[in-house]
Coordinates of C-alpha atoms in Angstrom, one line a residue:
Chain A
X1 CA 108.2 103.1 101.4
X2 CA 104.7 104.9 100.5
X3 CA 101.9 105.3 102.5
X4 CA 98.7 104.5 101.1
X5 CA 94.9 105.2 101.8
X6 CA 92.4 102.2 102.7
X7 CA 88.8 103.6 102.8
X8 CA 86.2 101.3 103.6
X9 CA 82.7 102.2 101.8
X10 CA 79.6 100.4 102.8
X11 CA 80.2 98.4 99.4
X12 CA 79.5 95.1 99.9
X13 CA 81.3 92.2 98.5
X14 CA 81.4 90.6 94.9
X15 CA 77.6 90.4 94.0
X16 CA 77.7 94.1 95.2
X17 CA 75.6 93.6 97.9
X18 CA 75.1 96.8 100.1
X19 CA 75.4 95.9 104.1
X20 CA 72.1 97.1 103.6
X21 CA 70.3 94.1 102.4
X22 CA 71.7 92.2 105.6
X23 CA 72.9 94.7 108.0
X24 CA 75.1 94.2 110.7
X25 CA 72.1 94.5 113.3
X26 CA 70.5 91.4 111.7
X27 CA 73.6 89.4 112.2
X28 CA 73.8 87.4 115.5
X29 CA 75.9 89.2 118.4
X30 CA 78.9 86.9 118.0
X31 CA 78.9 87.7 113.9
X32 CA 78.9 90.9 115.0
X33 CA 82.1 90.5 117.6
X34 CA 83.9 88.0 115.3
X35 CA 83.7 91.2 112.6
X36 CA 84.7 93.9 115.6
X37 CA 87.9 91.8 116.6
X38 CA 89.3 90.8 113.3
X39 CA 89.2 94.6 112.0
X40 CA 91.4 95.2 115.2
X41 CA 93.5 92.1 114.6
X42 CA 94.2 94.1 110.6
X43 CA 95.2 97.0 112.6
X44 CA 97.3 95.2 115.3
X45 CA 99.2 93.4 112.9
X46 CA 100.1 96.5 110.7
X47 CA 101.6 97.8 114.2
X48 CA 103.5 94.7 114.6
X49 CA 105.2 94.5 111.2
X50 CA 105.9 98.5 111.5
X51 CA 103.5 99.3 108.7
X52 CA 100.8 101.5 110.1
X53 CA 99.9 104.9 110.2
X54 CA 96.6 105.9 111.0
X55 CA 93.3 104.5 111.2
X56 CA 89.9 106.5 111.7
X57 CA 86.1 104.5 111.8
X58 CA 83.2 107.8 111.0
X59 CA 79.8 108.0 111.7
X60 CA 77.4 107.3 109.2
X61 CA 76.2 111.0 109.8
X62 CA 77.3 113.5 107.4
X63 CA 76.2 115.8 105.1
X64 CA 77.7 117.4 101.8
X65 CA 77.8 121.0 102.1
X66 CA 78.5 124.0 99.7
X67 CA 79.5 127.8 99.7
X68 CA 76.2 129.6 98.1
X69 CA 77.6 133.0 97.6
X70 CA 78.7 136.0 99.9
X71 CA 76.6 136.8 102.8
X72 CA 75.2 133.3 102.9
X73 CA 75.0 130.4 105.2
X74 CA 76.1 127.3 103.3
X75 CA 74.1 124.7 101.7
X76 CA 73.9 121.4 102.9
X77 CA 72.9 118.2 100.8
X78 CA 72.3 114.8 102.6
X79 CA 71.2 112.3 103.7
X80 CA 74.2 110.5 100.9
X81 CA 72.0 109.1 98.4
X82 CA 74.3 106.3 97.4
X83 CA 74.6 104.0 100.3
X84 CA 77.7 101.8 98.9
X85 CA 79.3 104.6 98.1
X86 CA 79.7 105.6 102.0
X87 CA 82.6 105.8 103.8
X88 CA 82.5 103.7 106.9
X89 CA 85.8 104.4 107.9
X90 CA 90.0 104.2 106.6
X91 CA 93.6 103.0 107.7
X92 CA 96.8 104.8 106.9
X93 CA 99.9 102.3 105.9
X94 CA 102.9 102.8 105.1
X95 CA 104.3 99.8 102.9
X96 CA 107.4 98.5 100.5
X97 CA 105.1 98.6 97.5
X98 CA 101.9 98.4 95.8
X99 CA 102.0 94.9 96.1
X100 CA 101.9 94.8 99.8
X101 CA 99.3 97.3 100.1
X102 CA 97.0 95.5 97.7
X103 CA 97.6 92.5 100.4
X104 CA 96.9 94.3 103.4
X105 CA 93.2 95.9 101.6
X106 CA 92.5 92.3 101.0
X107 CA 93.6 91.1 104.2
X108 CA 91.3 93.8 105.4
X109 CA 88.5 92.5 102.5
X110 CA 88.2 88.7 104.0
X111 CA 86.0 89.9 107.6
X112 CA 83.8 87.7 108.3
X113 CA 80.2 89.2 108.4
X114 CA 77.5 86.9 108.1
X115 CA 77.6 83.0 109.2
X116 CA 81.4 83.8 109.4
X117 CA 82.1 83.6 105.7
X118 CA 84.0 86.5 104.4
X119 CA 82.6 89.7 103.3
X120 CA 85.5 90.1 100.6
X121 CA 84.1 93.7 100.6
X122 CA 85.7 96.4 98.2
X123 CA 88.2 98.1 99.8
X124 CA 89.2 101.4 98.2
X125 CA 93.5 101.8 98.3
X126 CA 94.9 105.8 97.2
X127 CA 98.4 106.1 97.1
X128 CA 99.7 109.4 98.7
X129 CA 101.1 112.7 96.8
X130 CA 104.3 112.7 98.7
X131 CA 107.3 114.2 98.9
X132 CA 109.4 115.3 95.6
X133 CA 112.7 113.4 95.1
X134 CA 115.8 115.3 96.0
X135 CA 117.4 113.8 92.8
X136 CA 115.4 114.7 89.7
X137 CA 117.9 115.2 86.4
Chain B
X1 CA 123.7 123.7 127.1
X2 CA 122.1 124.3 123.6
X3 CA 120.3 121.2 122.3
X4 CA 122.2 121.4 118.8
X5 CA 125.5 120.7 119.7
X6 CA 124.4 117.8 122.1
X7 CA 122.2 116.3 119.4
X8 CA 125.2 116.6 116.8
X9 CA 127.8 115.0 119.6
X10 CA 125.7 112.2 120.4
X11 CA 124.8 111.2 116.5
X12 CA 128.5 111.7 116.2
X13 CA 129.1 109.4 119.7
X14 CA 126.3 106.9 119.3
X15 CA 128.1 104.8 116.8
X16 CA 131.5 105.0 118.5
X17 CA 130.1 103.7 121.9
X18 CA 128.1 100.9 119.7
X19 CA 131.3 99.9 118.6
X20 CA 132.9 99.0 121.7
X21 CA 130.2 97.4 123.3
X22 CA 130.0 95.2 120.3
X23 CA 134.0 94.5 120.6
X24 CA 133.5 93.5 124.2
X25 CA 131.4 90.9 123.1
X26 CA 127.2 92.4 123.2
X27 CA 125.1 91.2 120.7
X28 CA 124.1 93.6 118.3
X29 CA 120.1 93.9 119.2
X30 CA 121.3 93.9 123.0
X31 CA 123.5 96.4 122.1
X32 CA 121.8 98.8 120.4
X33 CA 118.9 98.7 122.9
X34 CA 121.3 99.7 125.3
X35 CA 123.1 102.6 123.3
X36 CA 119.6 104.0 122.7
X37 CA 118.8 104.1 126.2
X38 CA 122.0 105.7 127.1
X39 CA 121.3 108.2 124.5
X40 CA 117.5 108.8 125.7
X41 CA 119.3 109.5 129.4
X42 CA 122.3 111.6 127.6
X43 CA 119.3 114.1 126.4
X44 CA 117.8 114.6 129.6
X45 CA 120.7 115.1 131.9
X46 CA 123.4 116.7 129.5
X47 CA 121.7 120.0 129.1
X48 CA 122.0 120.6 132.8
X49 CA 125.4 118.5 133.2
X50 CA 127.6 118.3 130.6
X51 CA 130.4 115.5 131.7
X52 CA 133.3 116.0 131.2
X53 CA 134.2 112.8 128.8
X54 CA 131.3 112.6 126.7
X55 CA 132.1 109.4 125.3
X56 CA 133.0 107.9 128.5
X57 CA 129.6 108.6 130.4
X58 CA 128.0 107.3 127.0
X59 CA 130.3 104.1 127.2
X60 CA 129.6 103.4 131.3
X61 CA 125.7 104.5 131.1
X62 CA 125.0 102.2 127.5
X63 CA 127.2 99.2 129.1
X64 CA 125.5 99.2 132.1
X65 CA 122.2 99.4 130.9
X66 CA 123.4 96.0 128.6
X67 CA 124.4 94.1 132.1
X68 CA 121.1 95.1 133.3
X69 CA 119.4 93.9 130.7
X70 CA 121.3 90.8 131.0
X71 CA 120.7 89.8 134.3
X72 CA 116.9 89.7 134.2
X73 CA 117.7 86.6 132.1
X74 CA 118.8 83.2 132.2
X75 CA 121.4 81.2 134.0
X76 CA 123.4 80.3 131.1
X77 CA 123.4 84.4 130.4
X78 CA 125.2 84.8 134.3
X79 CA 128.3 82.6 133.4
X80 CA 129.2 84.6 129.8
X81 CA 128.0 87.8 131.8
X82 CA 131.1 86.7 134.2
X83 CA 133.2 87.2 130.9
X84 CA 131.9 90.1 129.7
X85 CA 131.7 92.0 133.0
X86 CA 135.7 91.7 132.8
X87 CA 135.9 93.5 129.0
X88 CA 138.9 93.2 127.5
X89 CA 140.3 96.8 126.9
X90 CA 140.8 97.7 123.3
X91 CA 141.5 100.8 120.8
X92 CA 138.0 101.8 119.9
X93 CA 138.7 101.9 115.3
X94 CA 136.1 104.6 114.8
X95 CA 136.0 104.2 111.0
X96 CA 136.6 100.3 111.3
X97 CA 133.1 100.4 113.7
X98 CA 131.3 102.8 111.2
X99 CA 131.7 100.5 108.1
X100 CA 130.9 96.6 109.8
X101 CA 127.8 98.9 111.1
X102 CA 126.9 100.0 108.0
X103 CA 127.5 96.5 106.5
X104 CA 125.1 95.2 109.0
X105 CA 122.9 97.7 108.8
X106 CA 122.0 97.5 105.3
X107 CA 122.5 94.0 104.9
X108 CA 120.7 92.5 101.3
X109 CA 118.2 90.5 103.3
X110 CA 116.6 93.2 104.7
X111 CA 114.2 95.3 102.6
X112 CA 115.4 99.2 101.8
X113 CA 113.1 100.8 104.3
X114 CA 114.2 98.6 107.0
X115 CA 117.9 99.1 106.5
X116 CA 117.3 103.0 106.4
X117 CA 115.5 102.9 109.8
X118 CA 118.1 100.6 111.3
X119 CA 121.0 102.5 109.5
X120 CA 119.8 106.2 111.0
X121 CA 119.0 104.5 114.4
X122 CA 122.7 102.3 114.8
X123 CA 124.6 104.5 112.4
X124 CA 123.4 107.5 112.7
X125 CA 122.6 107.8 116.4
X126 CA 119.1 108.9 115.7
X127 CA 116.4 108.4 118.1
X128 CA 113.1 106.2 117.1
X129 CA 111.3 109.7 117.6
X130 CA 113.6 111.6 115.3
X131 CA 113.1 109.0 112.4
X132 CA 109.4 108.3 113.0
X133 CA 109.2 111.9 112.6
X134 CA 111.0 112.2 109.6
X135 CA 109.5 109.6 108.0
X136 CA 105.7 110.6 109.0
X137 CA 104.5 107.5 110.9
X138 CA 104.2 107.2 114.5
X139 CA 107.3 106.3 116.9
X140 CA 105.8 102.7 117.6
X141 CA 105.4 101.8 114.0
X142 CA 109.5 102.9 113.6
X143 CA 110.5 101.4 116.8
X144 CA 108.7 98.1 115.3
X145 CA 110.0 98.6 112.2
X146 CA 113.6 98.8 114.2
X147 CA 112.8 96.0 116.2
X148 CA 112.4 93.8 113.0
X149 CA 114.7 95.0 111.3
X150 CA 117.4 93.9 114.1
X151 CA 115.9 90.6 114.2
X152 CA 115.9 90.1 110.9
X153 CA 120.4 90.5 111.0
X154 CA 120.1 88.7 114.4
X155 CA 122.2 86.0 112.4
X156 CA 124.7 88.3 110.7
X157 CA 128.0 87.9 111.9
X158 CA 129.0 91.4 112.8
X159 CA 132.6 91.2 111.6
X160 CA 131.8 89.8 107.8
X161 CA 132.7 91.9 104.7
X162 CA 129.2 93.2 103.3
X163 CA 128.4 94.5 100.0
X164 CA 129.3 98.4 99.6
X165 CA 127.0 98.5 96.6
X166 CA 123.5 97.9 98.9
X167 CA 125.9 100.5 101.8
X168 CA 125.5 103.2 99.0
X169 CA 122.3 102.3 98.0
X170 CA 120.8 103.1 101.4
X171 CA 122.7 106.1 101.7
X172 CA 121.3 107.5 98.2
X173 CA 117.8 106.5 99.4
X174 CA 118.0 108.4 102.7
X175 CA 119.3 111.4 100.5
X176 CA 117.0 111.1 97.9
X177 CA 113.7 110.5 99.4
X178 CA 113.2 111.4 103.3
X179 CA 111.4 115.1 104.5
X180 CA 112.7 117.3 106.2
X181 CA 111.7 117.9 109.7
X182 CA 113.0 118.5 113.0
X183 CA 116.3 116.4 111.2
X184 CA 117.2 116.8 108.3
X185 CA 117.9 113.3 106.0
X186 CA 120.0 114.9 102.6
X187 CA 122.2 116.5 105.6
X188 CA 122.3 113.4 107.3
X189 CA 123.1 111.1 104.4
X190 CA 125.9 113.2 103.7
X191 CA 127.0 113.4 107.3
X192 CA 126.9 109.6 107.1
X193 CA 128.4 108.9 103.8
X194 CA 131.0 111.6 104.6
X195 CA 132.1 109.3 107.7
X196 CA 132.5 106.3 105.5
X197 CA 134.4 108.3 102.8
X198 CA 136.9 108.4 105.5
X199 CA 137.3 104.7 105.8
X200 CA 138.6 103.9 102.7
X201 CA 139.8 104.0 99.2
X202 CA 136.6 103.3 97.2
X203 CA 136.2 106.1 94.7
X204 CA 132.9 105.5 94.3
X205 CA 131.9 106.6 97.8
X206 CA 133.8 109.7 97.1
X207 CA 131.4 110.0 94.0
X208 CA 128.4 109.2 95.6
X209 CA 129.1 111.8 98.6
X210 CA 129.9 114.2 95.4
X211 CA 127.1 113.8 94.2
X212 CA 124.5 114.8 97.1
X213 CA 127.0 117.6 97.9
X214 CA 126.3 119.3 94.0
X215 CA 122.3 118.0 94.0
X216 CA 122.7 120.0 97.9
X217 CA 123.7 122.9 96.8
X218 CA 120.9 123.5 94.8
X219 CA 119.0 123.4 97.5
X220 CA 117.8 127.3 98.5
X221 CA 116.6 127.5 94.7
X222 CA 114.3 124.4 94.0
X223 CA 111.3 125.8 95.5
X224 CA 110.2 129.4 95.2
X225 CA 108.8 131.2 98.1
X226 CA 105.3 129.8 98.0
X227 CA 106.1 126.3 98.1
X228 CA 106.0 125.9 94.1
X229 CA 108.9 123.7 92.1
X230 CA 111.3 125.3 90.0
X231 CA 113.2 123.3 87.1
X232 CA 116.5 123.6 87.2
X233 CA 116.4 125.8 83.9
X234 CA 114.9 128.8 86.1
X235 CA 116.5 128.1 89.2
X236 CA 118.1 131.1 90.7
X237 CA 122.1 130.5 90.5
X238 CA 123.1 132.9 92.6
X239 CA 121.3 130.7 96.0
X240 CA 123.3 128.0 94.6
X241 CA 125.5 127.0 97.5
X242 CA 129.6 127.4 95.9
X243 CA 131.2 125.9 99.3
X244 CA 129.0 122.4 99.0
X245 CA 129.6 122.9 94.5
X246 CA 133.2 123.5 95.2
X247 CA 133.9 120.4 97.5
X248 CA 131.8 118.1 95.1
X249 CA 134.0 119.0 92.6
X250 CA 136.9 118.7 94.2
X251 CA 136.1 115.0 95.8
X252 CA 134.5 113.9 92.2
X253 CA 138.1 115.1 90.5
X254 CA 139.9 113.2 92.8
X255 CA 137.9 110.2 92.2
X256 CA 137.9 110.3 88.5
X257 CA 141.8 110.2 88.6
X258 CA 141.5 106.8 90.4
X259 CA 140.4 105.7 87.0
X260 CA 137.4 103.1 88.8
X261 CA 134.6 104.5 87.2
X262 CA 131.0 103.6 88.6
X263 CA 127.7 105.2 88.1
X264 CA 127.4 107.8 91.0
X265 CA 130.7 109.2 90.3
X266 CA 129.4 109.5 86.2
X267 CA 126.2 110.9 88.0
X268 CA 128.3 113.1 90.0
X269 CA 130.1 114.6 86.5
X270 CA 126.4 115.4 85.2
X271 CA 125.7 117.5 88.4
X272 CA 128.6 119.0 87.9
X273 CA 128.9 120.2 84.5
X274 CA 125.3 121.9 85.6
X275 CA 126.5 123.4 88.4
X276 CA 129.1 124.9 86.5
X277 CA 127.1 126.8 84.0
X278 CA 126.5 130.5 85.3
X279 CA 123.2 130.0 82.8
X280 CA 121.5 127.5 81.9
X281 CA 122.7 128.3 77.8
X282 CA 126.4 127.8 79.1
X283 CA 125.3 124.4 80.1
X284 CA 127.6 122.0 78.4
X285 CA 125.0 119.7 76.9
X286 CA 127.6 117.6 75.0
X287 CA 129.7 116.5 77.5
X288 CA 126.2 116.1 79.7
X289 CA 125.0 114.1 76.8
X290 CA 128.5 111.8 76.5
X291 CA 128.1 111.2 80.4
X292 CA 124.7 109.6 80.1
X293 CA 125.9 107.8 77.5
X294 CA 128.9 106.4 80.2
X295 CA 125.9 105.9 82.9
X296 CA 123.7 104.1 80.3
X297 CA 127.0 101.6 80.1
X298 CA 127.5 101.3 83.5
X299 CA 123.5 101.4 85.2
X300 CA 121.5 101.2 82.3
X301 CA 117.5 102.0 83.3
X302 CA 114.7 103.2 81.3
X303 CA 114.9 106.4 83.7
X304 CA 118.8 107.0 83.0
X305 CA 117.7 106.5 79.1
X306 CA 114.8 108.7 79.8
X307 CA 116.9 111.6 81.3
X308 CA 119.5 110.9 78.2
X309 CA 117.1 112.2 75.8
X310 CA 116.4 115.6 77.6
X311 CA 120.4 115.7 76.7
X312 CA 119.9 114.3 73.4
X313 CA 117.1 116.9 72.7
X314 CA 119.2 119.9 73.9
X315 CA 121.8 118.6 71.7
X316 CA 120.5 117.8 68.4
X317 CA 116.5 119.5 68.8
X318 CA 113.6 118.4 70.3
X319 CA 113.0 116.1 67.5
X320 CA 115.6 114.0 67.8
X321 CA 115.2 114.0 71.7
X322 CA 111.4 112.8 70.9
X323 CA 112.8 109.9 68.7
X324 CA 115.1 108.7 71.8
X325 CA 112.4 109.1 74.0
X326 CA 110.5 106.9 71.8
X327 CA 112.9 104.1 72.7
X328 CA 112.2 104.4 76.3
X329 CA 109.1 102.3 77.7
X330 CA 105.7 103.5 78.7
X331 CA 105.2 103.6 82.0
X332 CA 108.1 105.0 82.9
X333 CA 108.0 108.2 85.4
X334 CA 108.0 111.5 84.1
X335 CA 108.0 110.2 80.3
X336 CA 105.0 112.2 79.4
X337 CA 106.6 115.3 81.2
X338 CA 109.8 115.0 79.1
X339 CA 107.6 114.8 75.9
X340 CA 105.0 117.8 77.0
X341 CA 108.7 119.5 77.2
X342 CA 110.1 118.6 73.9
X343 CA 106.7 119.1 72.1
X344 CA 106.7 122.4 73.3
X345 CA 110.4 123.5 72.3
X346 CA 109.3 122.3 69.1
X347 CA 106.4 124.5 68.6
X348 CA 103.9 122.4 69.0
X349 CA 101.8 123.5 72.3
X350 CA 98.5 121.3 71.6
X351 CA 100.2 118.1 71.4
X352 CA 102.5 119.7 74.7
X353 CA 99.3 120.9 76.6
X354 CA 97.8 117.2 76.7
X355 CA 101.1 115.5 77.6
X356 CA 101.3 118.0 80.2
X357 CA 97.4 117.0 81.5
X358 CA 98.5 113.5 81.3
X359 CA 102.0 113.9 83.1
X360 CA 100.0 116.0 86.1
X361 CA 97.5 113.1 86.4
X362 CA 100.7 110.7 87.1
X363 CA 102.4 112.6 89.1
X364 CA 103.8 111.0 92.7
X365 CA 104.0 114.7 94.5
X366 CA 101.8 117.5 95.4
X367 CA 104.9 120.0 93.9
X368 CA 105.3 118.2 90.6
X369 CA 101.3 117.9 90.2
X370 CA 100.7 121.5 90.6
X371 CA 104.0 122.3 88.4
X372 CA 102.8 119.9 85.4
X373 CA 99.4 121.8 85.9
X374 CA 101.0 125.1 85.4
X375 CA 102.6 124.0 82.1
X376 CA 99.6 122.6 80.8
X377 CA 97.4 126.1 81.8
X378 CA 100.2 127.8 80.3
X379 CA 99.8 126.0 76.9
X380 CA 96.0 126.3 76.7
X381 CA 94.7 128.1 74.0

């Protein structure tokens, strides 16, 4: 088993559309339940077939901040420039292979957002740095 | 009452009592359920009131907890609970139980995580919370995991002959690639595959159990103090454990005069021809190298080929390990580290230095990442 990172950006689907051309608040309430209640279905059925970890949704707040040098404050940088590029949130699994976490990030891909159709939004997937194998020569 | 000693007697117990209630007729799932729960209860009452048969309390508290179970059911349940409530007394065959449970347990249909969860939880006697924990995932994603898993052999018959082969293969997994936390998984696998060298005749259980004991023993000296990886050609021999090198030895010579050879007991011999050079010069490389050449025979991978040219290269020189390496695929783990290596025995430390960048970038641990990294800084001129 390896776990594996899902991060959701603000990406938009195959024509690279940013949510921001239609953004959730322009969708009609239901859209916008439909799109609530199928991310939690993803993460209730990873808990059913034993497969998930974690799972975090963030604020669009944030900054990017540096050290500037002894004695001063740090440096912040922000709003993010790149709006795609955004993390809107991620999920933790712990799968069989890369095979079936490529399925679950495009489980995860076909929400529905607009008129119901699927978003088939990019979803990011990062395997782990785990643990070294006991048995190495 | 220390919490050790009751942890180790009820992983040693757990099993046993899951035996009997499946002899007196409890299905598996139903059975395990109800073991677990007695265990759950054994950890909260024992430290304050040891009883005085262990095994008994476990047996009375896990079958009850079955009939309860069973009662909340239907009436079809009441007339075979009639049976059951009237169980037939038997001789409980520890080592008989240990081996249809491990059968079962890591049955071919279910996939290799599953049958490690369900191994450590029926097998091993470990709770959902111990394995969840050793594994990094929360305790309901390994109690679901469990709870599949059990469905999943709801159709096994309990009694059937299973294949050792996918037995040992579990066993090598949990050894090879679990963390250590609050339990520790190498010292359970062998605690485990210790119990089912007892059952039997197969030498290559004997091997395999071999072989963790001498890959064990090199335990203290893999990492250095700061969490860093250290090859085996700088490990420190002297934390080399000679109890757990002396037993592996021992079992693996005893196994080899069965004449059955298999690949764990010919990965067993490569452990320990390392573990007996004092140095790493008075390794015998050419009886390393002839034992990869058995293991190629008898499990031939591009990773046993890979780890047959390291010998090849100590052997007859870095160039002719290159050449053999050439032969094994791209792709393959670690292949650019072995090259980086032989590169740089042979002198040349630009060609070394980028294989070592690449081999860092592919890396599957934090330890080996930063190790490869080191390598490469250290061949940047």
């Amino acid at each position: 088993m390896a776990k594996y990172l899902l991060l959701k950006h603000y990406r938009g689907g195959p024509d690279r559309t940013d949510y921001g051309t239609i953004p959730m608040s322009d969708w009609t309430p239901e859209e916008v339940s439909d799109h609530i209640a199928f991310m939690n279905h993803v993460a209730d059925d990873l808990r059913e077939r034993g497969e998930y970890v974690d799972g975090q949704a963030l604020s669009p707040d944030g900054t990017f901040v540096r050290y500037d040098g002894p004695g001063k404050p740090p440096v912040t940088d922000g709003p993010f420039a790149e709006t795609k590029d955004l993390i809107a949130g991620w999920m933790v699994i712990d799968v069989e292979s890369e095979a079936r976490a490529h399925a679950a990030a495009a489980y995860l891909s076909s929400a529905p957002g607009k008129g119901g159709e699927p978003i088939q939004e990019w979803i990011e997937v990062r395997p782990f740095l785990e643990e070294p194998k006991f048995v190495t020569d | 009452m220390d919490q050790g000693p009751i942890d180790g007697a009820l992983r040693d117990l757990s099993p046993q009592v899951l035996g009997v209630l499946v002899r007196r007729g409890a299905d598996f799932a139903a059975a395990e359920d109800a073991v677990q729960e007695a265990l759950i209860e054994a950890v909260r009452r024992w430290p304050d009131e040891l009883p005085a048969e262990p095994k008994g309390w476990l047996i009375t508290v896990a079958w009850r907890r079955f009939l309860d179970a069973q009662r909340s059911d239907t009436a079809r349940q009441r007339r075979e609970l009639a049976e059951l409530e009237q169980p037939a007394p038997g001789p409980s065959e520890q080592h008989d139980d240990t081996l249809l449970l491990l059968f079962l347990c890591c049955h071919p249909t279910l996939s290799p995580a599953s049958a490690v969860a369900l191994t450590l939880r029926a097998v091993g006697g470990l709770t959902t919370r111990q394995i969840a924990e050793a594994y990094l995932v929360p305790e309901a994603t390994m109690a679901q995991r469990i709870s599949r898993a059990k469905r999943t052999v709801a159709d096994v018959e309990i009694g059937a002959a299973g294949d050792l082969g996918t037995v040992l293969k579990v066993l090598y997994l949990i050894f090879n690639e679990g963390y250590t936390g609050e339990v520790d998984l190498a010292a359970e696998a062998i605690r485990l595959t210790r119990q089912l060298a007892g059952t039997g005749e197969e030498p290559e259980v004997a091997g395999l159990l071999a072989l963790m004991l001498l890959h064990h023993a090199r335990r203290a000296a893999r990492f250095a103090a700061d969490g860093s990886l250290v090859p085996l050609a700088e490990q420190d021999r002297t934390r080399w454990d000679e109890h757990a090198i002396a037993e592996g030895v021992v079992l693996l010579q005893a196994a080899l005069a069965r004449d059955r050879l298999g690949e764990y007991q010919a990965q067993a011999a490569i452990a320990a021809l390392h573990a007996d050079a004092r140095t790493p010069e008075e390794t015998d490389w050419p009886q390393v190298l002839e034992w990869y050449d058995e293991l190629a025979r008898l499990a031939p991978s591009p990773v046993v080929a890979l780890n047959r040219a390291v010998a090849v290269g100590e052997v007859d020189g870095p160039l002719a390990g290159l050449r053999a390496v050439e032969q094994v695929p791209a792709g393959v783990p670690r292949r650019d580290a072995v090259r980086a290596y032989l590169y740089d025995r042979a002198g040349d430390r630009a060609t070394a230095h980028e294989l070592y960048v690449a081999a860092a970038s592919q890396a599957t641990s934090v330890a080996e990442r930063d190790h490869l990294t080191r390598q490469a800084a250290r061949l940047h001129d």
